[in-house]
Amino acid sequence: MDQDLVRDISSLDLTERVTINQPADLQSCVNLKKTTAARICVGKAGTRLKTETYLRFRADHAVAMDAVWSEVDEKVVDQLGFLKVQSLCKNKDEYITRPDLGRRFSNETLKLISENCRHDADVQIIAGDGLSSPAITSNLPDIYPMLMDGLKEKGYTTGDPIFVKFARVATMDRISEALHAKITIILIGERPGLATGESLSAYMAYESSTKKPESQRTVVSNIHKNGMPPVEAGAQIISIVDAMMEAKTSGIDLKL
Amino acid sequence: MKLKTRLFGKTYEFRSVREVLAKANEEKSGDTLAGIAAADAAERIAAKVVLADLSVSDLRNHPVVDYETDEVTRVIQDGVDEEAYKKIKSITLGELREFILASPAAAIEEIRDGLTAEVIAGVTKLMSNLDIIVASKKLIVPATCNTTIGLPGTLASRLQPNHPTDSFEGVMASVFEGISYANGDALIGLNPAIDTVEQTDKILRAFRDFMDKWKIPTQNCVLSHVTTQMEALKKGSPMDLMFQSIAGSQISNTAFGISTALMDEAYELMKEKKSSKGPNFMYFETGQGSELSSEGHHDADQLVMEARCYGFAKRYHPYCVNTVVGFIGPEYLYDGAQVIRAGLEDHFMGKLTGIPMGCDVCYTNHMKASQNDLENLGVLLASAGVNYVMGIPAGDDIMLMYQSSSYHDAAAFRETSGKRPMREFEKRMEELGIMEDGQLTERAGDPSIFTQEVK
């Protein structure tokens, strides 16, 4: 059946791929290629890219664009038992252009959070779409149960998980001020690069607050299957929780 | 000073020069985010009408940030050539626009040093994209470090061989690839992932060794924070160019960790210890919107704040300045049309300020912009006479996670505009068999040229 397929350019392994016509030293090119993920040894058609290089670039950009503009499949967060809320943004376009609105909630939403979620837990987990919905869809089902198990094993109490649509990182400060967890963690989609559209970051803060500077946050980034795998990231997050509980601080004040 | 007009029966009144400037700006999402943009298209034009009737002296006398509270304002105002200013202080901005479009380069150069950032941004707001290109093309601003950038007929490129972990081998692989496309005549400059003195020194030496071994006439640079570079310089690093990101207000420069006093010190240190010839050895980067993002915009629009960056840069006689136009994101420049406009504006404003201007023609994946927008802006800027653009492996920066012009693009901008690399660099490319008659050869585009024995 696969013989009906035009070659899948997205699955080409580029780590050793050299597409220069008659290089002076092919083996040297292969060796250079192995040292960087940069798109080198691609050759040229006149002054322009070859067709394969051009289409692969466009394919990578297409996936990145789609990651920004798509929405999280709500079934994923429903199945994990997240309470779903939304920032003040009404749609994706407003989310992209108004970071100020993406950091805040309406009073009704804050009331809903306060009335439906556990207060004063040790750790509160939030998930937010941020700039990549696939980051949540592909990583949350792996990282969230692992985090919950790990935290429980260490004897920490955990809050009710919350999913924020059109979320900026600073929504964690508002939720922290409503629920007073000791540590608040938001798992949020990163701005996609060409290498992956599925990268997730975890921002963590001790007594997270709108009154503190951004430097209150400790971050674990590049969480995705070809970066830091979710299981490994989960273990790292839990060890940072331990360190924050011990030091009663986070961000630049926390020496890891 | 009149701040009121009527358009199609409706009266528009503005409270200040700053408000006129903001509302007269072409549409930018950053001005909307700041809450200072025109409410609708008609108000934008009304503001342009009022702006066109203000005099050069009105703009000079009403800087968007007070002289007493802001050192960038002081640098610009104190740097004005009063003789040049006297010649044009009474004309309106509408007249200044026509003067720039109609006059030969020499006449514009006579008054250039009399213009403040507010005047430069103001006249830019009265110009269409093609007006800007026509005017830019006349403004030749060369500068000399080891080699001379910005001469007529040339288009240079900064080779940007970034790597997510600064791997020495990985960085050099991208350098080999770039030089093999005749990129890197402006400079070879790395944005380091790790901002330390050791790393800065190591990469500067690697670039220097490569340039010496292969006799490549260019400049080396590592774009760490200026304080890191100063330490490296004190320890004897070979540094041709010193880099820093700058902004258009004191508050935003503080956010970048710099001040006039610090930059003065850096400049003096560089003058004494640099490894290049000069007299120009500073490199600055800017970009519309950075003042708003660090809450230092003082309710002024992002174009006028950008022009103020150039006024600040001028104090240090830079070898090159570039606007990283599409890096900041869609909350400041929403889409391809806004980025293209901003790129043309910034290049023009820099040249009108009298600084040697390049552009990082680029976009991020959360903007409504594409590869086609990038290429369009590059061709327009080549036509406008931009001094240099970036060169990145196939346009994908794997460290900064954005797309900029590729090695191929820089070559194609030269091809379509009939431009050549800087002369001494092109000569060496010819010796290496990479260029012939101003074109890349068949052999070009092969990094393994530089894994062989030196020719």
XYZ file of C-alpha atoms in Angstrom:
711
model
C 0.000 0.000 0.000
C 2.879 2.351 0.830
C 3.989 2.255 -2.772
C 1.023 4.553 -3.534
C 2.545 7.182 -1.215
C 4.707 10.047 -2.356
C 7.787 9.883 -0.114
C 7.103 11.195 3.408
C 9.505 14.158 3.694
C 8.585 14.751 7.342
C 10.074 11.392 8.372
C 13.412 11.899 6.596
C 16.252 11.696 9.091
C 18.231 14.890 8.492
C 21.035 14.213 10.970
C 23.419 12.880 8.337
C 21.628 13.917 5.176
C 23.769 15.754 2.619
C 22.085 16.971 -0.558
C 24.949 18.956 -2.092
C 25.747 18.026 -5.692
C 29.301 16.664 -5.733
C 30.763 18.103 -2.516
C 34.551 18.351 -2.295
C 34.489 15.849 0.562
C 31.251 14.012 1.262
C 32.465 12.393 4.475
C 33.466 15.796 5.872
C 29.979 17.066 5.064
C 28.422 14.147 6.949
C 30.708 14.857 9.899
C 29.773 18.558 9.893
C 26.097 17.696 9.686
C 26.318 15.538 12.797
C 27.500 18.520 14.899
C 24.384 20.668 14.484
C 20.655 20.518 13.821
C 21.061 23.634 11.639
C 19.965 23.075 8.046
C 23.432 22.861 6.513
C 24.783 20.731 3.644
C 21.503 21.337 1.830
C 22.968 22.364 -1.527
C 21.316 24.840 -3.879
C 19.418 25.361 -7.100
C 21.036 28.550 -8.440
C 20.881 30.807 -5.393
C 17.741 29.108 -4.088
C 16.886 26.098 -1.929
C 16.444 22.685 -3.493
C 12.860 21.432 -3.660
C 13.201 18.921 -0.834
C 14.775 21.492 1.521
C 12.133 24.074 0.656
C 9.178 21.736 1.142
C 10.522 20.313 4.400
C 10.961 23.871 5.724
C 7.406 24.723 4.693
C 6.094 21.529 6.292
C 7.838 22.344 9.582
C 6.494 25.903 9.515
C 2.973 24.654 8.711
C 2.960 22.391 11.769
C 4.204 25.249 13.940
C 1.491 27.628 12.663
C -1.211 25.033 13.173
C 0.035 24.422 16.712
C -0.501 28.100 17.561
C -3.914 28.495 15.966
C -5.529 25.161 16.920
C -7.435 24.542 20.162
C -6.926 21.888 22.823
C -9.138 18.828 22.444
C -11.345 19.210 25.526
C -11.813 15.455 25.852
C -8.176 15.224 26.916
C -8.577 17.606 29.852
C -12.041 16.235 30.723
C -10.686 12.704 31.024
C -7.997 13.894 33.416
C -10.601 15.645 35.585
C -9.534 19.266 34.994
C -11.916 22.146 35.762
C -12.136 24.181 32.537
C -11.963 27.987 32.684
C -11.036 30.784 30.270
C -8.970 33.973 30.551
C -10.510 37.317 29.563
C -9.657 36.603 25.898
C -12.649 35.838 23.724
C -10.804 34.088 20.920
C -7.370 33.040 19.658
C -6.798 36.254 17.766
C -7.406 38.344 20.882
C -5.173 35.950 22.800
C -2.320 36.524 20.357
C -2.577 40.325 20.388
C -3.620 41.063 23.987
C -1.261 39.458 26.515
C -2.778 41.745 29.172
C -6.169 40.005 28.800
C -4.614 36.556 28.647
C -3.202 37.054 32.155
C -6.541 37.806 33.838
C -9.940 36.293 34.689
C -13.404 37.755 35.151
C -14.724 37.955 38.725
C -17.226 35.210 37.836
C -14.424 32.892 36.746
C -12.411 33.590 39.899
C -15.537 32.854 41.979
C -16.076 29.602 40.089
C -12.478 28.577 40.747
C -12.690 29.504 44.410
C -15.992 27.633 44.952
C -15.082 24.477 43.061
C -11.439 23.879 43.927
C -9.625 22.825 47.050
C -7.963 25.638 49.005
C -4.583 25.607 50.812
C -3.116 22.534 49.113
C 0.632 21.980 49.006
C 0.693 21.908 45.212
C -1.791 23.286 42.663
C -1.492 22.106 39.060
C -2.762 24.180 36.134
C -2.613 23.400 32.413
C -2.813 26.181 29.822
C -2.848 26.107 26.016
C -0.421 29.032 25.693
C 1.094 29.235 22.222
C 0.778 25.517 21.432
C -2.325 23.384 21.893
C -0.635 20.147 20.733
C 1.872 20.636 23.576
C -1.017 19.975 25.977
C -2.745 17.295 23.916
C 0.403 15.230 23.424
C 2.143 15.704 26.778
C -0.505 16.234 29.455
C -1.842 12.629 29.482
C 1.727 11.458 30.243
C 3.008 14.094 32.601
C -0.072 14.821 34.744
C -0.787 11.321 36.182
C 2.927 10.870 36.763
C 3.126 14.181 38.684
C 0.065 13.309 40.802
C 1.444 9.886 41.721
C 4.842 11.324 42.550
C 3.455 14.132 44.706
C 1.138 11.725 46.550
C 4.020 9.349 47.208
C 5.958 12.201 48.814
C 2.969 13.005 51.023
C 2.073 16.358 49.447
C -1.562 17.420 49.215
C -2.690 18.486 45.754
C -5.384 20.882 44.594
C -8.058 20.237 41.964
C -6.471 20.584 38.524
C -7.546 23.545 36.376
C -7.317 23.954 32.599
C -7.122 27.554 31.336
C -8.050 28.310 27.754
C -6.199 31.276 26.148
C -3.723 31.221 29.024
C -0.624 33.324 29.665
C 1.812 32.165 32.339
C 0.688 34.875 34.789
C -2.769 33.286 35.185
C -0.988 31.127 37.768
C -0.619 34.179 40.038
C -4.369 34.837 39.999
C -5.203 31.211 40.736
C -2.632 31.119 43.513
C -4.192 34.227 45.066
C -7.635 32.578 44.903
C -6.659 29.145 46.251
C -3.512 29.779 48.336
C -1.630 26.635 47.412
C 1.962 26.721 48.685
C 3.312 25.909 45.231
C 1.504 26.592 41.960
C 2.607 24.949 38.716
C 1.357 25.802 35.230
C 2.066 23.439 32.339
C 1.818 25.616 29.241
C 2.448 25.305 25.490
C 5.618 27.062 24.293
C 5.933 29.212 21.180
C 6.615 26.576 18.509
C 9.923 26.481 16.689
C 10.499 24.719 13.387
C 11.926 21.677 15.189
C 8.762 20.907 17.146
C 5.290 22.324 17.697
C 4.682 20.205 20.794
C 7.029 21.666 23.367
C 5.647 22.237 26.871
C 7.025 24.343 29.726
C 6.365 24.058 33.463
C 6.480 27.365 35.361
C 6.560 26.913 39.140
C 6.391 29.421 41.982
C 6.235 29.352 45.767
C 3.247 31.446 46.954
C 2.840 32.678 43.389
C 1.586 36.265 43.389
C 0.764 39.161 41.057
C 2.767 41.332 43.447
C 6.015 39.476 42.779
C 8.249 39.924 39.715
C 8.563 37.321 36.962
C 11.810 36.200 38.558
C 9.703 34.438 41.254
C 9.260 31.574 38.787
C 11.403 28.508 38.216
C 10.956 26.970 34.780
C 11.450 23.538 33.234
C 11.197 23.864 29.464
C 11.531 21.912 26.233
C 9.261 19.092 27.465
C 8.306 16.860 24.532
C 9.100 13.408 23.237
C 12.226 14.497 21.340
C 13.342 17.000 23.999
C 13.007 16.303 27.700
C 10.541 13.393 27.788
C 7.429 14.018 29.996
C 8.383 11.290 32.503
C 11.839 12.754 33.038
C 10.366 16.274 33.302
C 7.845 15.030 35.877
C 10.624 13.679 38.070
C 12.535 16.952 37.774
C 9.437 19.003 38.672
C 8.886 16.902 41.807
C 12.479 17.374 42.911
C 12.056 21.139 42.443
C 8.856 20.977 44.547
C 10.944 19.374 47.307
C 13.553 22.130 47.037
C 10.915 24.898 47.101
C 9.159 23.395 50.132
C 12.487 23.194 51.898
C 13.622 26.732 50.990
C 10.118 28.299 51.075
C 10.997 30.317 47.958
C 11.370 29.947 44.185
C 12.816 31.547 41.049
C 16.127 33.383 41.288
C 16.082 33.059 45.086
C 16.067 29.267 44.851
C 19.480 27.679 44.426
C 19.052 24.276 42.796
C 0.970 75.150 17.074
C -2.331 73.802 15.761
C -3.459 70.397 17.041
C -6.911 70.399 15.493
C -8.349 69.715 12.039
C -11.553 68.858 10.271
C -11.961 65.936 7.890
C -15.180 65.312 5.929
C -17.190 67.396 8.392
C -15.811 65.810 11.553
C -13.493 67.709 13.886
C -10.436 65.990 15.342
C -8.548 67.539 18.226
C -5.380 66.167 19.813
C -3.987 67.071 23.222
C -0.271 66.852 22.544
C 2.440 66.366 19.919
C 2.970 62.898 21.384
C -0.677 62.033 20.756
C -0.521 63.377 17.191
C 2.579 61.247 16.551
C 0.960 58.130 18.027
C -2.296 58.463 16.143
C -0.534 59.333 12.885
C 1.438 56.086 13.005
C 0.621 53.398 10.465
C -1.372 50.629 12.087
C 0.685 48.519 14.528
C -0.754 46.044 16.999
C 1.688 47.317 19.649
C 0.175 50.808 19.585
C -3.271 49.249 19.984
C -1.996 47.158 22.899
C -0.598 50.348 24.460
C -4.002 52.012 24.028
C -2.576 54.946 22.052
C -3.440 54.082 18.430
C -5.949 56.010 16.325
C -9.505 54.857 17.015
C -10.208 54.378 13.321
C -8.710 54.902 9.883
C -10.102 58.435 9.538
C -8.623 59.585 12.839
C -5.252 58.206 11.717
C -5.377 60.402 8.606
C -6.575 63.440 10.584
C -3.516 63.016 12.798
C -1.275 62.822 9.721
C -2.828 66.060 8.426
C -2.086 67.804 11.729
C 1.414 66.318 11.828
C 2.176 67.507 8.284
C 1.450 71.076 9.402
C 3.672 71.011 12.511
C 7.134 72.516 12.121
C 10.449 70.823 12.713
C 10.902 73.073 15.758
C 7.480 72.050 17.156
C 8.673 68.442 17.108
C 12.096 69.268 18.527
C 10.582 71.304 21.329
C 8.178 68.530 22.317
C 10.196 65.341 22.730
C 7.958 62.405 23.707
C 9.951 61.917 26.915
C 11.103 64.922 28.990
C 14.709 66.088 28.731
C 15.031 66.313 32.511
C 13.891 62.752 33.214
C 15.375 60.774 30.316
C 18.991 60.451 29.251
C 18.128 59.188 25.767
C 16.307 62.482 25.165
C 19.366 64.322 26.439
C 21.752 62.359 24.190
C 19.621 63.201 21.160
C 18.917 66.859 21.958
C 22.511 67.601 22.967
C 23.755 65.901 19.811
C 21.809 68.166 17.434
C 23.977 70.203 15.051
C 22.482 73.639 15.692
C 23.683 75.075 12.352
C 21.968 72.297 10.437
C 18.872 72.663 12.621
C 18.596 76.400 11.884
C 18.290 75.660 8.177
C 15.122 73.593 8.564
C 13.563 74.464 11.895
C 10.776 76.594 10.398
C 9.601 74.240 7.671
C 6.650 71.929 8.249
C 6.915 68.150 8.263
C 4.902 68.082 5.058
C 7.540 70.317 3.471
C 10.337 68.236 4.956
C 8.847 65.143 3.318
C 8.885 66.828 -0.091
C 12.391 68.197 0.495
C 13.695 64.693 1.218
C 11.955 63.187 -1.800
C 13.014 65.950 -4.208
C 16.559 66.751 -3.065
C 19.847 65.123 -3.962
C 21.674 63.188 -1.251
C 24.112 66.023 -0.540
C 21.303 68.452 0.335
C 19.729 65.938 2.722
C 23.097 65.267 4.339
C 23.460 68.992 5.048
C 20.402 69.019 7.303
C 20.537 65.439 8.622
C 22.368 66.249 11.829
C 19.743 68.854 12.678
C 16.940 66.297 12.959
C 15.764 64.800 16.249
C 14.162 61.356 16.533
C 10.675 62.871 16.797
C 11.194 64.722 13.485
C 12.565 61.606 11.788
C 9.697 59.405 12.990
C 7.215 62.175 12.175
C 8.246 62.568 8.542
C 8.305 58.769 8.137
C 4.631 58.650 9.166
C 3.844 60.908 6.201
C 5.510 58.592 3.697
C 4.255 55.562 1.787
C 6.372 52.440 1.444
C 7.624 53.512 -1.974
C 8.340 57.053 -0.711
C 10.492 55.440 1.945
C 12.333 53.242 -0.549
C 13.003 56.165 -2.895
C 14.342 58.291 -0.041
C 16.357 55.476 1.543
C 18.141 54.687 -1.696
C 19.644 58.176 -1.723
C 21.041 57.918 1.787
C 24.457 56.290 1.587
C 25.915 55.640 5.046
C 29.155 53.646 4.921
C 31.251 52.726 7.969
C 34.641 51.114 8.417
C 35.836 48.530 10.906
C 38.351 46.101 9.339
C 36.421 46.486 6.104
C 33.969 49.078 4.775
C 30.233 48.393 4.790
C 27.461 50.309 3.019
C 29.215 51.411 -0.185
C 26.953 51.824 -3.245
C 26.476 48.601 -5.180
C 27.149 46.359 -2.191
C 24.853 44.278 0.002
C 26.533 42.536 2.911
C 25.394 39.788 5.240
C 25.955 38.974 8.875
C 26.695 35.310 9.238
C 24.676 34.132 12.280
C 25.810 30.555 13.083
C 23.765 30.034 16.252
C 23.630 26.719 18.091
C 21.415 25.808 21.101
C 24.378 24.781 23.270
C 27.102 26.889 21.586
C 28.833 23.666 20.499
C 32.138 24.818 19.016
C 31.995 22.255 16.195
C 28.311 22.988 15.490
C 28.886 26.743 15.332
C 31.886 26.349 13.022
C 29.950 23.979 10.739
C 27.405 26.776 10.163
C 30.260 29.259 9.620
C 31.767 26.992 6.917
C 28.381 26.642 5.239
C 27.739 30.409 5.356
C 31.104 31.490 3.967
C 30.677 28.954 1.182
C 27.600 31.009 0.134
C 29.654 34.252 0.312
C 27.826 35.272 3.483
C 29.562 36.910 6.446
C 31.164 39.981 4.884
C 29.404 42.315 7.350
C 30.503 40.161 10.261
C 30.523 36.675 11.707
C 28.435 37.092 14.843
C 27.102 34.511 17.276
C 24.172 34.973 19.653
C 25.519 32.855 22.498
C 23.203 30.508 24.385
C 25.491 30.854 27.395
C 26.380 34.426 28.388
C 29.770 34.014 30.058
C 33.204 35.584 29.659
C 34.779 32.171 28.920
C 32.260 31.369 26.194
C 32.546 34.827 24.644
C 36.328 34.548 24.584
C 36.295 31.010 23.166
C 34.001 31.850 20.267
C 35.750 35.147 19.462
C 39.059 33.250 19.230
C 37.504 30.541 17.070
C 36.195 33.145 14.621
C 39.507 35.018 14.670
C 41.486 31.811 13.987
C 39.179 30.905 11.125
C 39.434 34.405 9.612
C 43.238 34.322 9.894
C 43.628 30.793 8.566
C 41.422 31.375 5.521
C 42.272 35.096 5.116
C 38.605 36.114 5.267
C 38.349 39.926 5.413
C 35.530 40.560 7.889
C 34.763 41.278 11.571
C 34.175 38.919 14.517
C 31.585 39.437 17.249
C 29.873 37.521 20.075
C 26.573 39.072 21.068
C 26.727 38.524 24.815
C 25.776 41.345 27.202
C 28.081 44.360 26.919
C 29.322 43.859 30.483
C 30.364 40.288 29.600
C 32.176 41.535 26.506
C 33.954 44.226 28.540
C 35.309 41.565 30.879
C 36.425 39.447 27.926
C 38.108 42.459 26.372
C 39.977 43.200 29.609
C 41.235 39.618 29.568
C 42.581 40.068 26.054
C 39.894 38.547 23.801
C 40.330 39.471 20.132
C 37.169 41.555 19.562
C 36.554 43.432 16.305
C 33.011 44.554 17.114
C 31.282 45.147 20.420
C 27.555 44.457 20.575
C 24.591 45.619 22.627
C 20.770 45.723 22.351
C 19.507 49.237 22.935
C 16.163 50.971 23.476
C 14.619 54.407 23.033
C 14.173 55.419 26.659
C 16.192 55.382 29.845
C 13.721 53.029 31.569
C 13.985 50.494 28.752
C 17.764 50.788 28.557
C 17.824 50.052 32.283
C 15.788 46.910 31.527
C 18.566 45.939 29.084
C 21.093 46.520 31.870
C 22.734 49.555 30.254
C 23.032 53.331 30.632
C 24.776 56.121 28.757
C 27.596 56.041 31.312
C 28.077 52.287 30.863
C 28.037 52.543 27.061
C 30.496 55.466 27.197
C 32.803 53.299 29.283
C 32.381 50.335 26.936
C 33.136 52.551 23.943
C 36.317 53.932 25.490
C 37.480 50.464 26.510
C 36.852 49.172 23.007
C 38.692 52.110 21.455
C 41.727 51.150 23.490
C 41.630 47.349 23.285
C 39.772 46.360 20.104
C 41.401 44.000 17.634
C 39.984 45.827 14.591
C 41.136 48.933 12.734
C 38.044 51.146 13.062
C 37.130 53.970 13.358
C 33.735 52.255 13.666
C 33.548 49.284 16.035
C 30.157 49.230 17.748
C 27.196 47.071 16.740
C 23.658 47.694 18.029
C 20.338 45.914 17.663
C 16.883 47.382 18.106
C 13.283 46.577 17.224
C 9.917 48.302 17.385
C 7.941 47.439 20.515
C 10.748 46.683 22.944
C 10.012 49.852 24.982
C 6.375 48.858 25.490
C 7.419 45.347 26.479
C 9.659 46.769 29.224
C 7.080 49.441 30.184
C 9.356 52.278 29.150
C 7.363 53.689 26.235
C 5.939 56.754 28.062
C 2.697 56.470 26.054
C 4.603 57.200 22.858
C 4.180 55.038 19.757
C 6.666 52.345 18.824
C 7.947 54.130 15.704
C 9.077 57.228 17.556
C 10.620 55.083 20.281
C 12.511 53.172 17.573
C 13.805 56.418 16.033
C 15.098 57.362 19.486
C 17.170 54.153 19.549
C 18.955 55.373 16.430
C 19.568 58.786 17.980
C 21.134 57.024 20.950
C 23.192 54.694 18.715
C 24.595 57.650 16.748
C 26.547 58.812 19.819
C 28.802 55.757 19.392
C 29.574 56.005 15.634
C 28.523 52.376 15.035
C 29.823 50.137 12.286
C 26.391 48.582 11.995
C 22.928 48.783 13.517
C 20.044 46.509 12.703
C 16.409 46.292 13.539
C 15.367 42.740 14.417
C 12.058 43.616 12.906
C 9.930 40.489 13.148
C 11.285 38.936 16.324
C 9.153 40.594 18.956
C 5.829 38.961 18.152
C 2.309 39.654 16.917
C 1.239 41.761 19.897
C 3.585 44.448 18.507
C 3.671 43.715 14.772
C 0.691 41.618 13.865
C 1.255 40.299 10.380
C 3.364 40.375 7.229
C 2.073 43.797 6.179
C 3.012 45.377 9.524
C 6.449 43.748 9.570
C 7.209 44.842 6.002
C 6.157 48.388 6.799
C 8.219 48.407 10.003
C 11.314 47.018 8.265
C 11.202 49.722 5.609
C 10.538 52.455 8.200
C 13.353 51.374 10.492
C 15.937 51.177 7.729
C 14.958 54.614 6.459
C 14.893 56.220 9.897
C 18.320 54.789 10.690
C 19.815 56.122 7.461
C 18.161 59.520 7.962
C 19.675 59.585 11.454
C 23.044 58.971 9.780
C 23.809 55.466 11.008
C 24.806 52.450 8.841
C 21.663 50.401 8.868
C 20.873 46.752 8.255
C 17.828 44.643 8.940
C 17.186 41.232 10.432
C 14.320 40.399 8.088
C 12.490 37.824 10.165
C 9.312 36.375 11.692
C 8.203 34.076 14.484
C 5.782 31.181 14.256
C 3.034 32.915 16.215
C 2.848 35.844 13.766
C 0.574 35.953 10.761
C 3.610 36.134 8.549
C 5.248 33.698 6.174
C 8.398 32.972 4.269
C 6.935 34.951 1.368
C 6.573 38.053 3.561
C 10.207 37.703 4.622
C 11.387 37.415 1.036
C 9.235 40.378 -0.040
C 10.749 42.609 2.644
C 14.261 41.462 1.741
C 13.808 42.367 -1.920
C 12.303 45.748 -0.999
C 15.173 46.515 1.375
C 17.790 45.487 -1.191
C 16.092 47.924 -3.521
C 16.140 50.587 -0.771
C 19.908 50.104 -0.385
C 20.086 48.323 2.964
C 23.691 47.859 4.125
C 23.271 44.238 5.229
C 20.885 41.430 6.121
C 21.304 38.230 8.160
C 22.432 34.901 6.784
C 21.241 31.754 8.589
C 21.313 28.086 7.495
C 18.181 27.697 5.346
C 16.604 30.536 7.360
C 15.990 28.432 10.485
C 17.656 29.738 13.660
C 17.769 26.669 15.888
C 18.808 28.657 18.961
C 16.552 31.728 18.878
C 13.680 29.694 17.354
C 12.658 32.145 14.634
C 13.127 32.423 10.892
C 15.410 34.981 9.277
C 16.945 35.384 5.832
C 18.955 32.371 4.721
C 22.408 32.195 3.169
C 20.515 31.499 -0.040
C 18.272 34.544 0.472
C 21.222 36.896 0.957
C 22.699 35.570 -2.296
C 19.355 35.950 -4.072
C 18.846 39.524 -2.809
C 22.216 40.338 -4.361
C 21.290 38.508 -7.538
C 17.965 40.288 -8.028
C 19.223 43.762 -7.100
C 22.550 43.511 -8.957
C 24.470 44.026 -5.711
C 27.796 42.457 -4.711
C 29.466 41.568 -1.422
C 31.878 44.065 0.119
C 34.774 44.332 -2.347
C 37.712 42.836 -0.428
C 35.514 39.952 0.715
C 34.290 39.258 -2.815
C 37.885 39.186 -4.019
C 38.719 36.463 -1.501
C 35.565 34.544 -2.479
C 36.814 34.625 -6.060
C 40.192 33.219 -4.987
C 38.425 30.425 -3.133
C 36.327 29.614 -6.184
C 33.057 30.527 -4.438
C 32.207 33.536 -6.637
C 32.833 34.562 -10.211
C 31.620 37.730 -11.965
C 29.442 38.612 -8.989
C 27.656 35.237 -8.974
C 27.958 32.130 -6.837
C 29.814 29.356 -8.657
C 28.833 25.686 -8.961
C 31.366 24.960 -6.241
C 29.696 27.432 -3.820
C 27.441 26.110 -1.066
C 29.853 23.366 -0.008
C 31.099 23.683 3.601
C 33.694 20.942 3.044
C 35.739 23.574 1.173
C 36.829 24.600 4.699
C 37.689 21.140 5.932
C 40.391 20.872 3.228
C 43.900 22.292 3.222
C 44.029 26.090 2.990
C 44.500 27.503 -0.478
